[in-house]
Short mmCIF file of C-alpha atoms (C1' of nucleotides) in Angstrom, two decimals:
data_model
loop_
_atom_site.label_atom_id
_atom_site.label_comp_id
_atom_site.label_asym_id
_atom_site.label_seq_id
_atom_site.Cartn_x
_atom_site.Cartn_y
_atom_site.Cartn_z
CA UNK O 60 1.17 21.46 179.00
CA UNK O 61 1.03 17.89 180.18
CA UNK O 62 3.69 15.26 180.48
CA UNK O 63 2.96 11.74 179.30
CA UNK O 64 0.07 12.77 177.08
CA UNK O 65 0.97 15.61 174.77
CA UNK O 66 -0.96 18.85 174.69
CA UNK O 67 -2.99 18.54 171.53
CA UNK O 68 -5.06 21.71 171.94
CA UNK O 69 -3.32 23.30 168.99
CA UNK O 70 -4.75 20.59 166.77
CA UNK O 71 -8.31 20.57 168.09
CA UNK O 72 -8.94 24.30 167.81
CA UNK O 73 -9.68 24.52 164.12
CA UNK O 74 -12.84 23.41 162.39
CA UNK O 75 -11.28 20.41 160.67
CA UNK O 76 -12.90 16.97 161.02
CA UNK O 77 -11.61 15.14 164.07
CA UNK O 78 -9.93 12.39 162.04
CA UNK O 79 -8.02 15.05 160.09
CA UNK O 80 -6.86 16.75 163.28
CA UNK O 81 -5.50 13.44 164.48
CA UNK O 82 -3.74 12.87 161.16
CA UNK O 83 -2.14 16.30 161.38
CA UNK O 84 -1.02 15.60 164.93
CA UNK O 85 0.61 12.31 163.96
CA UNK O 86 2.22 13.89 160.89
CA UNK O 87 3.71 16.65 163.00
CA UNK O 88 5.09 14.24 165.58
CA UNK O 89 6.87 12.40 162.78
CA UNK O 90 7.96 15.50 160.92
CA UNK O 91 9.44 17.08 164.02
CA UNK O 92 11.27 13.93 164.96
CA UNK O 93 9.34 13.30 168.16
CA UNK O 94 8.39 9.90 166.75
CA UNK O 95 11.10 8.31 164.62
CA UNK O 96 11.32 5.42 162.20
CA UNK O 97 10.29 2.21 163.87
CA UNK O 98 8.93 3.89 166.98
CA UNK O 99 5.80 2.53 168.61
CA UNK O 100 3.17 5.26 168.69
CA UNK O 101 0.19 5.56 171.08
CA UNK O 102 -2.58 2.98 170.82
CA UNK O 103 -6.00 3.74 169.38
CA UNK O 104 -7.57 3.76 172.83
CA UNK O 105 -4.90 6.13 174.10
CA UNK O 106 -5.55 8.55 171.24
CA UNK O 107 -9.29 8.22 171.88
CA UNK O 108 -8.76 9.61 175.37
CA UNK O 109 -6.29 12.26 174.23
CA UNK O 110 -8.59 13.63 171.55
CA UNK O 111 -11.86 12.66 173.30
CA UNK O 112 -13.25 10.88 170.26
CA UNK O 113 -14.53 7.40 169.56
CA UNK O 114 -12.29 4.59 168.43
CA UNK O 115 -13.68 4.53 164.89
CA UNK O 116 -12.49 8.10 164.41
CA UNK O 117 -8.97 7.35 165.56
CA UNK O 118 -9.02 4.18 163.51
CA UNK O 119 -9.86 6.09 160.35
CA UNK O 120 -6.98 8.53 160.90
CA UNK O 121 -4.43 5.78 161.50
CA UNK O 122 -5.78 3.61 158.69
CA UNK O 123 -5.43 6.42 156.17
CA UNK O 124 -1.88 7.19 157.30
CA UNK O 125 -1.10 3.49 156.94
CA UNK O 126 -2.46 3.53 153.38
CA UNK O 127 -0.08 6.46 152.76
CA UNK O 128 2.81 4.27 153.97
CA UNK O 129 3.60 6.54 156.89
CA UNK O 130 2.65 3.99 159.53
CA UNK O 131 2.66 0.23 159.76
CA UNK O 132 0.25 -1.61 162.01
CA UNK O 133 0.40 -5.09 163.48
CA UNK O 134 -2.58 -6.84 164.98
CA UNK O 135 -1.91 -7.61 168.63
CA UNK O 136 1.27 -5.56 168.65
CA UNK O 137 0.76 -1.89 167.84
CA UNK O 138 1.27 0.96 165.41
CA UNK O 139 4.76 1.97 164.31
CA UNK O 140 6.32 4.74 162.27
CA UNK O 141 7.19 3.23 158.88
CA UNK O 142 10.63 3.16 157.34
CA UNK O 143 10.70 5.94 154.78
CA UNK O 144 10.05 4.73 151.26
CA UNK O 145 13.28 4.17 149.35
CA UNK O 146 14.56 6.90 147.22
CA UNK O 147 12.06 9.62 146.72
CA UNK O 148 10.70 8.64 143.36
CA UNK O 149 11.38 6.02 140.86
CA UNK O 150 15.01 6.10 141.65
CA UNK O 151 16.85 2.94 142.14
CA UNK O 152 19.77 2.90 139.87
CA UNK O 153 20.59 -0.42 138.33
CA UNK O 154 23.91 -1.38 136.94
CA UNK O 155 23.10 -2.85 133.56
CA UNK O 156 26.36 -4.75 133.38
CA UNK O 157 25.85 -6.35 136.76
CA UNK O 158 22.13 -6.76 136.40
CA UNK O 159 22.36 -10.50 136.59
CA UNK O 160 25.02 -10.55 139.25
CA UNK O 161 24.61 -10.97 142.94
CA UNK O 162 24.68 -8.31 145.61
CA UNK O 163 27.73 -7.50 147.65
CA UNK O 164 27.88 -4.08 146.03
CA UNK O 165 30.38 -1.81 147.65
CA UNK O 166 29.38 1.81 147.65
CA UNK O 167 31.99 4.53 147.92
CA UNK O 168 31.90 8.23 147.19
CA UNK O 169 34.35 10.99 146.55
CA UNK O 170 33.76 14.68 147.20
CA UNK O 171 34.84 16.73 144.20
CA UNK O 172 33.84 20.12 145.50
CA UNK O 173 32.17 21.90 148.39
CA UNK O 174 31.36 25.55 148.87
CA UNK O 175 28.62 28.05 149.44
CA UNK O 176 26.98 30.78 147.40
CA UNK O 177 24.05 33.17 147.51
CA UNK O 178 20.90 32.45 145.55
CA UNK O 179 20.62 34.24 142.24
CA UNK O 180 17.38 35.79 141.13
CA UNK O 181 16.65 32.82 138.86
CA UNK O 182 17.42 30.32 141.61
CA UNK O 183 15.33 32.24 144.10
CA UNK O 184 12.35 32.08 141.77
CA UNK O 185 12.84 28.43 140.93
CA UNK O 186 13.32 27.36 144.54
CA UNK O 187 10.71 29.75 145.96
CA UNK O 188 13.20 31.33 148.36
CA UNK O 189 14.46 34.85 148.91
CA UNK O 190 17.18 36.23 146.68
CA UNK O 191 20.52 36.13 148.48
CA UNK O 192 19.71 33.11 150.65
CA UNK O 193 22.89 31.16 151.38
CA UNK O 194 23.04 27.85 149.52
CA UNK O 195 25.51 25.11 150.34
CA UNK O 196 26.99 23.39 147.32
CA UNK O 197 28.47 19.91 146.92
CA UNK O 198 29.58 17.79 143.99
CA UNK O 199 30.01 14.13 144.81
CA UNK O 200 30.84 11.11 142.65
CA UNK O 201 29.25 7.84 143.75
CA UNK O 202 30.92 4.53 142.92
CA UNK O 203 29.64 1.01 143.07
CA UNK O 204 32.45 -1.50 143.19
CA UNK O 205 34.83 1.25 142.09
CA UNK O 206 32.79 2.01 138.96
CA UNK O 207 31.39 5.56 138.90
CA UNK O 208 27.60 5.42 138.72
CA UNK O 209 26.53 8.96 139.50
CA UNK O 210 27.68 12.54 139.76
CA UNK O 211 25.50 14.40 142.20
CA UNK O 212 25.59 18.19 141.98
CA UNK O 213 23.56 19.50 144.89
CA UNK O 214 22.44 22.75 146.43
CA UNK O 215 21.05 22.79 149.98
CA UNK O 216 19.31 25.63 151.78
CA UNK O 217 21.64 26.60 154.65
CA UNK O 218 18.75 27.59 156.89
CA UNK O 219 17.33 24.05 156.69
CA UNK O 220 20.65 22.22 157.10
CA UNK O 221 23.41 24.60 158.26
CA UNK O 222 25.74 21.70 159.03
CA UNK O 223 25.30 20.06 155.63
CA UNK O 224 28.90 20.48 154.52
CA UNK O 225 30.29 19.05 157.76
CA UNK O 226 28.77 15.61 157.20
CA UNK O 227 30.85 12.53 156.53
CA UNK O 228 29.68 11.23 153.18
CA UNK O 229 31.45 7.93 153.59
CA UNK O 230 28.89 6.80 156.13
CA UNK O 231 25.77 8.50 154.75
CA UNK O 232 24.57 9.80 151.39
CA UNK O 233 23.21 13.35 151.07
CA UNK O 234 19.80 11.80 150.41
CA UNK O 235 19.86 9.89 153.67
CA UNK O 236 20.99 12.96 155.54
CA UNK O 237 18.28 15.15 154.04
CA UNK O 238 15.56 12.56 154.70
CA UNK O 239 16.42 12.94 158.37
CA UNK O 240 16.51 16.73 158.63
CA UNK O 241 13.64 17.28 156.16
CA UNK O 242 11.24 14.32 156.19
CA UNK O 243 8.23 13.79 153.94
CA UNK O 244 9.80 15.35 150.88
CA UNK O 245 7.72 16.59 147.97
CA UNK O 246 8.85 18.16 144.75
CA UNK O 247 9.34 17.79 141.03
CA UNK O 248 11.86 16.07 138.84
CA UNK O 249 12.80 15.74 135.21
CA UNK O 250 14.64 12.97 133.41
CA UNK O 251 16.38 13.64 130.14
CA UNK O 252 19.25 12.62 127.90
CA UNK O 253 22.25 14.94 127.82
CA UNK O 254 25.86 14.88 126.67
CA UNK O 255 28.38 15.43 129.47
CA UNK O 256 31.02 18.12 129.42
CA UNK O 257 34.68 17.20 129.75
CA UNK O 258 34.77 17.42 133.52
CA UNK O 259 31.70 15.27 134.07
CA UNK O 260 32.79 12.76 131.44
CA UNK O 261 36.17 12.35 133.10
CA UNK O 262 34.66 11.88 136.51
CA UNK O 263 32.30 9.22 135.16
CA UNK O 264 35.10 7.63 133.15
CA UNK O 265 33.27 7.95 129.84
CA UNK O 266 33.90 9.86 126.60
CA UNK O 267 32.11 13.16 126.08
CA UNK O 268 30.23 11.50 123.24
CA UNK O 269 28.47 9.12 125.64
CA UNK O 270 24.88 10.32 126.33
CA UNK O 271 23.90 10.39 129.98
CA UNK O 272 20.65 9.88 131.86
CA UNK O 273 20.22 13.10 133.82
CA UNK O 274 17.76 13.53 136.64
CA UNK O 275 17.08 16.96 138.06
CA UNK O 276 15.12 17.14 141.27
CA UNK O 277 13.90 19.92 143.53
CA UNK O 278 12.59 18.88 146.93
CA UNK O 279 10.56 20.67 149.52
CA UNK O 280 9.73 19.58 153.03
CA UNK O 281 6.62 21.04 154.56
CA UNK O 282 6.43 23.33 151.51
CA UNK O 283 9.81 24.83 152.37
CA UNK O 284 12.67 24.49 149.90
CA UNK O 285 15.22 21.94 150.99
CA UNK O 286 17.48 20.99 148.15
CA UNK O 287 18.07 20.82 144.40
CA UNK O 288 20.17 18.14 142.76
CA UNK O 289 21.33 17.30 139.27
CA UNK O 290 22.41 13.69 138.91
CA UNK O 291 24.35 12.37 135.89
CA UNK O 292 24.51 8.65 135.04
CA UNK O 293 26.38 7.03 132.15
CA UNK O 294 23.71 5.98 129.68
CA UNK O 295 25.56 2.92 128.45
CA UNK O 296 25.81 1.31 131.85
CA UNK O 297 22.79 2.34 133.86
CA UNK O 298 19.03 2.69 133.85
CA UNK O 299 16.28 3.71 136.21
CA UNK O 300 13.77 1.22 137.51
CA UNK O 301 10.71 1.63 139.63
CA UNK O 302 7.30 0.43 140.60
CA UNK O 303 3.89 1.84 139.90
CA UNK R 278 -31.24 -13.27 139.82
CA UNK R 279 -32.95 -9.99 140.52
CA UNK R 280 -33.77 -7.09 138.26
CA UNK R 281 -33.14 -3.58 139.52
CA UNK R 282 -30.72 -4.67 142.22
CA UNK R 283 -27.98 -6.93 140.91
CA UNK R 284 -27.35 -10.40 142.26
CA UNK R 285 -24.29 -9.92 144.43
CA UNK R 286 -24.16 -13.42 145.90
CA UNK R 287 -20.94 -14.14 144.05
CA UNK R 288 -19.26 -11.39 146.02
CA UNK R 289 -20.61 -12.25 149.46
CA UNK R 290 -19.68 -15.92 149.45
CA UNK R 291 -16.01 -15.62 150.28
CA UNK R 292 -14.52 -14.81 153.65
CA UNK R 293 -13.34 -11.32 152.71
CA UNK R 294 -14.32 -8.35 154.88
CA UNK R 295 -17.65 -6.87 153.82
CA UNK R 296 -16.12 -3.57 152.74
CA UNK R 297 -13.70 -5.46 150.47
CA UNK R 298 -16.52 -7.45 148.90
CA UNK R 299 -18.29 -4.21 148.09
CA UNK R 300 -15.10 -2.76 146.62
CA UNK R 301 -14.69 -5.83 144.42
CA UNK R 302 -18.28 -5.56 143.29
CA UNK R 303 -17.88 -1.91 142.31
CA UNK R 304 -14.56 -2.63 140.59
CA UNK R 305 -16.14 -5.40 138.55
CA UNK R 306 -19.07 -3.24 137.48
CA UNK R 307 -16.60 -0.67 136.18
CA UNK R 308 -14.21 -3.20 134.71
CA UNK R 309 -16.96 -4.96 132.78
CA UNK R 310 -18.38 -1.72 131.49
CA UNK R 311 -21.70 -2.00 133.35
CA UNK R 312 -20.93 1.36 134.95
CA UNK R 313 -19.02 3.76 132.69
CA UNK R 314 -17.16 7.01 133.14
CA UNK R 315 -19.43 9.66 134.59
CA UNK R 316 -22.22 7.23 135.47
CA UNK R 317 -24.13 7.69 138.70
CA UNK R 318 -23.79 4.56 140.80
CA UNK R 319 -26.13 3.31 143.57
CA UNK R 320 -26.38 5.33 146.77
CA UNK R 321 -24.89 4.24 150.07
CA UNK R 322 -28.31 3.32 151.45
CA UNK R 323 -29.08 1.29 148.35
CA UNK R 324 -25.84 -0.66 148.70
CA UNK R 325 -26.57 -1.13 152.42
CA UNK R 326 -29.74 -3.01 151.48
CA UNK R 327 -28.11 -4.93 148.64
CA UNK R 328 -25.24 -6.19 150.79
CA UNK R 329 -27.18 -6.16 154.10
CA UNK R 330 -24.52 -4.16 155.90
CA UNK R 331 -24.48 -0.91 157.81
CA UNK R 332 -23.86 2.40 156.16
CA UNK R 333 -20.40 2.84 157.68
CA UNK R 334 -19.26 -0.31 155.91
CA UNK R 335 -20.50 0.85 152.53
CA UNK R 336 -19.07 4.27 153.23
CA UNK R 337 -15.62 2.83 153.85
CA UNK R 338 -15.69 0.91 150.58
CA UNK R 339 -16.75 3.92 148.53
CA UNK R 340 -14.39 6.27 150.35
CA UNK R 341 -11.39 4.06 149.63
CA UNK R 342 -12.31 3.76 145.97
CA UNK R 343 -12.62 7.55 145.89
CA UNK R 344 -9.13 7.89 147.37
CA UNK R 345 -7.93 5.60 144.57
CA UNK R 346 -9.49 8.02 142.06
CA UNK R 347 -11.94 5.45 140.74
CA UNK R 348 -15.01 7.29 141.99
CA UNK R 349 -15.92 10.90 142.65
CA UNK R 350 -18.50 11.85 145.22
CA UNK R 351 -20.59 14.99 145.61
CA UNK R 352 -22.44 15.85 148.81
CA UNK R 353 -26.14 16.07 148.09
CA UNK R 354 -25.73 14.67 144.61
CA UNK R 355 -24.30 11.18 144.48
CA UNK R 356 -21.36 8.93 143.60
CA UNK R 357 -20.05 8.79 140.04
CA UNK R 358 -17.48 6.77 138.12
CA UNK R 359 -14.39 8.97 137.74
CA UNK R 360 -12.68 9.94 134.53
CA UNK R 361 -9.57 7.77 134.31
CA UNK R 362 -6.30 9.40 135.37
CA UNK R 363 -3.76 10.37 132.71
CA UNK R 364 -0.73 8.29 132.15
CA UNK R 365 -0.03 5.73 134.78
CA UNK R 366 3.32 6.74 136.19
CA UNK R 367 5.52 9.68 136.18
CA UNK R 368 4.90 10.08 132.54
CA UNK R 369 4.05 13.41 131.25
CA UNK R 370 6.16 13.96 128.26
CA UNK R 371 7.21 17.51 127.75
CA UNK R 372 8.21 18.93 124.47
CA UNK R 373 11.45 20.70 125.23
CA UNK R 374 11.16 22.95 122.21
CA UNK R 375 7.67 24.04 123.10
CA UNK R 376 8.27 24.07 126.82
CA UNK R 377 7.58 27.75 127.08
CA UNK R 378 4.76 27.77 124.58
CA UNK R 379 1.08 27.68 125.24
CA UNK R 380 -1.29 24.73 125.03
CA UNK R 381 -3.48 24.00 122.07
CA UNK R 382 -1.53 20.81 121.46
CA UNK R 383 -3.03 18.64 118.81
CA UNK R 384 -2.52 14.95 119.38
CA UNK R 385 -2.65 12.52 116.49
CA UNK R 386 -1.49 8.95 116.14
CA UNK R 387 -0.70 6.56 113.35
CA UNK R 388 -0.88 2.78 113.57
CA UNK R 389 2.25 1.21 112.09
CA UNK R 390 1.42 -2.39 112.79
CA UNK R 391 -1.12 -4.66 114.43
CA UNK R 392 -1.14 -8.41 114.85
CA UNK R 393 -1.22 -11.22 117.34
CA UNK R 394 1.22 -13.83 118.55
CA UNK R 395 1.57 -16.52 121.20
CA UNK R 396 3.65 -15.89 124.29
CA UNK R 397 7.16 -17.31 124.19
CA UNK R 398 8.64 -19.02 127.20
CA UNK R 399 10.62 -15.90 128.08
CA UNK R 400 7.56 -13.68 127.74
CA UNK R 401 5.45 -16.08 129.76
CA UNK R 402 7.94 -15.96 132.59
CA UNK R 403 8.36 -12.19 132.44
CA UNK R 404 4.62 -11.51 132.30
CA UNK R 405 3.67 -14.30 134.72
CA UNK R 406 1.28 -15.89 132.21
CA UNK R 407 1.02 -19.32 130.60
CA UNK R 408 3.22 -20.14 127.64
CA UNK R 409 1.17 -19.90 124.44
CA UNK R 410 -1.25 -17.26 125.69
CA UNK R 411 -2.41 -15.11 122.79
CA UNK R 412 -0.93 -11.62 122.89
CA UNK R 413 -2.24 -8.74 120.78
CA UNK R 414 0.47 -6.53 119.32
CA UNK R 415 0.35 -2.91 118.21
CA UNK R 416 2.93 -0.35 117.17
CA UNK R 417 1.68 3.21 117.21
CA UNK R 418 3.40 6.56 116.59
CA UNK R 419 2.06 9.49 118.59
CA UNK R 420 2.38 13.01 117.27
CA UNK R 421 1.92 16.33 118.95
CA UNK R 422 1.29 19.10 116.45
CA UNK R 423 2.54 16.77 113.71
CA UNK R 424 5.88 16.19 115.44
CA UNK R 425 6.46 12.55 116.45
CA UNK R 426 6.91 12.32 120.21
CA UNK R 427 6.61 8.62 120.92
CA UNK R 428 6.66 5.18 119.39
CA UNK R 429 4.62 2.82 121.49
CA UNK R 430 5.26 -0.89 120.95
CA UNK R 431 2.68 -2.73 123.00
CA UNK R 432 1.58 -6.27 123.86
CA UNK R 433 -1.81 -6.86 125.44
CA UNK R 434 -3.17 -10.06 126.95
CA UNK R 435 -6.05 -11.11 124.71
CA UNK R 436 -7.97 -12.65 127.59
CA UNK R 437 -8.07 -9.28 129.36
CA UNK R 438 -8.92 -7.21 126.29
CA UNK R 439 -9.98 -9.44 123.38
CA UNK R 440 -11.27 -6.44 121.40
CA UNK R 441 -8.03 -4.44 121.83
CA UNK R 442 -7.13 -4.36 118.15
CA UNK R 443 -10.60 -3.21 117.12
CA UNK R 444 -10.34 0.09 118.97
CA UNK R 445 -10.19 3.43 117.19
CA UNK R 446 -6.91 5.01 118.29
CA UNK R 447 -7.84 8.40 116.90
CA UNK R 448 -10.31 8.93 119.71
CA UNK R 449 -8.52 7.11 122.52
CA UNK R 450 -4.96 6.10 123.39
CA UNK R 451 -4.14 2.51 124.33
CA UNK R 452 -3.44 3.77 127.83
CA UNK R 453 -6.89 5.29 128.16
CA UNK R 454 -8.47 2.12 126.83
CA UNK R 455 -6.52 -0.10 129.21
CA UNK R 456 -7.33 2.10 132.19
CA UNK R 457 -10.97 1.34 131.51
CA UNK R 458 -10.75 -2.43 131.09
CA UNK R 459 -8.03 -2.90 133.74
CA UNK R 460 -8.26 -0.24 136.44
CA UNK R 461 -5.80 0.28 139.32
CA UNK R 462 -2.71 -0.75 137.39
CA UNK R 463 0.44 -1.83 139.18
CA UNK R 464 3.74 -2.89 137.73
CA UNK R 465 7.35 -2.05 137.04
CA UNK R 466 9.16 0.15 134.60
CA UNK R 467 12.65 1.00 133.49
CA UNK R 468 13.98 4.14 131.86
CA UNK R 469 17.17 4.04 129.84
CA UNK R 470 19.07 5.62 126.98
CA UNK R 471 19.17 3.65 123.73
CA UNK R 472 20.03 4.21 120.11
CA UNK R 473 17.12 3.61 117.72
CA UNK R 474 17.26 1.23 114.79
CA UNK R 475 16.56 2.50 111.30
CA UNK R 476 12.85 1.84 111.41
CA UNK R 477 12.30 3.58 114.74
CA UNK R 478 14.54 6.49 113.77
CA UNK R 479 12.60 7.04 110.57
CA UNK R 480 9.27 6.94 112.35
CA UNK R 481 10.50 9.48 114.91
CA UNK R 482 12.10 11.59 112.17
CA UNK R 483 15.56 11.49 113.75
CA UNK R 484 18.95 10.05 112.70
CA UNK R 485 19.95 6.65 114.06
CA UNK R 486 22.73 8.43 115.95
CA UNK R 487 20.22 10.31 118.11
CA UNK R 488 19.93 8.67 121.57
CA UNK R 489 16.39 8.07 122.76
CA UNK R 490 14.73 7.99 126.16
CA UNK R 491 13.17 4.55 126.35
CA UNK R 492 10.61 3.54 128.91
CA UNK R 493 9.62 -0.08 129.28
CA UNK R 494 6.61 -0.84 131.39
CA UNK R 495 4.76 -3.97 132.45
CA UNK R 496 1.37 -3.49 134.05
CA UNK R 497 -0.86 -5.76 136.03
CA UNK R 498 -4.40 -5.18 137.17
CA UNK R 499 -5.59 -7.12 140.17
CA UNK R 500 -2.29 -9.02 139.97
CA UNK R 501 -3.19 -10.28 136.49
CA UNK R 502 -0.96 -9.37 133.56
CA UNK R 503 -2.51 -6.72 131.36
CA UNK R 504 0.05 -5.22 129.06
CA UNK R 505 3.69 -4.54 128.28
CA UNK R 506 4.88 -1.49 126.39
CA UNK R 507 8.17 -0.13 125.12
CA UNK R 508 8.04 3.59 124.41
CA UNK R 509 10.72 5.46 122.46
CA UNK R 510 11.15 9.24 122.67
CA UNK R 511 13.70 11.38 120.82
CA UNK R 512 16.25 12.44 123.43
CA UNK R 513 16.98 15.79 121.87
CA UNK R 514 13.42 17.00 122.02
CA UNK R 515 11.77 15.42 125.01
CA UNK R 516 12.11 14.70 128.69
CA UNK R 517 10.08 13.14 131.45
CA UNK R 518 8.71 15.18 134.30
CA UNK R 519 6.88 14.23 137.41
CA UNK R 520 6.03 15.00 141.00
CA UNK R 521 7.13 13.31 144.15
"C1'" DG T 219 -38.58 18.80 151.74
"C1'" DA T 220 -36.42 14.66 150.37
"C1'" DG T 221 -32.31 12.59 149.26
"C1'" DT T 222 -27.39 12.58 149.13
"C1'" DG T 223 -22.75 12.06 151.07
"C1'" DG T 224 -19.45 13.57 155.43
"C1'" DT T 225 -18.75 12.64 159.83
"C1'" DC T 226 -19.18 10.68 164.39
"C1'" DT T 227 -20.64 7.68 168.43
"C1'" DA T 228 -20.53 3.88 171.87
"C1'" DG T 229 -20.74 0.00 171.89
"C1'" DA T 230 -19.38 -5.08 169.97
"C1'" DC T 231 -16.87 -9.51 168.45
"C1'" DC T 232 -12.82 -11.28 166.46
"C1'" DA T 233 -7.73 -12.69 165.47
"C1'" DC T 234 -3.50 -12.10 166.89
"C1'" DA T 235 0.79 -10.91 169.89
"C1'" DA T 236 3.09 -10.60 174.02
"C1'" DT T 237 3.30 -12.38 178.52
"C1'" DT Q 92 -4.77 -13.34 180.11
"C1'" DT Q 93 -4.40 -8.82 178.59
"C1'" DG Q 94 -3.89 -5.59 175.12
"C1'" DT Q 95 -3.61 -4.64 170.38
"C1'" DG Q 96 -5.55 -3.65 165.84
"C1'" DG Q 97 -9.51 -5.27 162.15
"C1'" DT Q 98 -14.00 -5.04 161.45
"C1'" DC Q 99 -18.85 -4.02 162.01
"C1'" DT Q 100 -23.40 -2.11 163.77
"C1'" DA Q 101 -27.46 0.94 164.25
"C1'" DG Q 102 -28.20 4.67 165.11
"C1'" DA Q 103 -27.22 10.17 164.76
"C1'" DC Q 104 -26.53 15.19 163.12
"C1'" DC Q 105 -24.87 18.01 159.53
"C1'" DA Q 106 -24.19 20.44 154.85
"C1'" DC Q 107 -25.32 20.19 150.58
"C1'" DT Q 108 -28.16 19.47 146.03
"C1'" DC Q 109 -32.18 18.99 143.62
"C1'" DC Q 110 -36.83 19.66 143.12
#
DNA sequence: GAGTGGTCTAGACCACAAT
DNA sequence: TTGTGGTCTAGACCACTCC
């Protein structure tokens, strides 16, 4: 083990191309929180010495990670860890009523329920975890300017985030928290139209006859299950927007 | 003008990096139909001579286009124009009823309307085009196993695809066609819940009281407006799925 | 064996940022 | 002025495909 320069022998052992080994090294530094958002990372020449390769090889690794939006690079300045892309997918919930209005949105949230349970057989299969794994459960209503915009029903793997239920959701959303403890999320989602039950309708301040936009999302970090969430939005007031 | 090797002087004039000039050249050959899906394109060494650059520069251009899924490359064989990717975004419409069923889906489509119009002031602003630009208009119903799954109401810029209305939609969807004439699409979309009018409801074989999942999408290719589409899906039968 | 893409080197010149 | 990333060269060796 060295001090200033990390020991990278674990990355150079395998038969992968050198540029891929460097990419894996950088990815791991970010994923394990050694390098955080906005941090300046080693220069190309520094990585050349560390990995004993030419500059073009390091350049390719860093250029590809930049194309993947994991790094940002500035000529004359250096290479930095990028801010994570917004919400994981297409999410960015727009208030139809206030679409034309300015900003100054005030976000508040209210915890309706917290608890824990053990994964059922169906959940275990769907989440690719062992049956009986402890899952932490939260139901939170999010408001924008005192208007409910989302009910978030979420399950979190307790082995990934044992302190999940102790967080203060007035200063941080579950998404923000999970992006920190489980970066580089992958997963699947569905979007559909559903009618809310009485409890959900009341919490969203809508009648049970009002169809909702429902997003269901399962996320993994490093191929390990992190969280599952079902998010309900009143269909008369909100829509999803995104970029391609 | 040359014969076997194209005249590429129009690409090498500007001050762009050499690898970008080569990328633009390849993109144009595909966009203008000179090179079509599955075609073998010139080798790296051939492009080195054409553009008078080193192999690493050509390699970078072709490698980036491969990462963008526009080309596929085989060691020992050559570089080919890729088959266009499916739907542009997160789309992949699942039939809830047949979710568990096998494949063997049969896709058919029926053209409800075609025509052309000139861009209104609002459209011109929204699409970033000049007022009065000729837009080609189509309304198509897509069926899967004879069940209507989507109404696609689309506007296409006639300068990008003047022969749009002459296509045979039984062999190709508008999306597939547009991917060929305008590769690397970018743009924005929204997803919302809406009630269909009588005409849309009838075409989708649902009552007007059935909420629909509606996706609206504007696409640009090379920062030039290509197309806008509004797509209606019956909310009781279908949902969107995707990966993060 | 000839041709292809996949990777890599050890230099180089440049534009730009920080100082 | 020094250090950074952006680009480019003119070679090289390799694995693979096709003949």
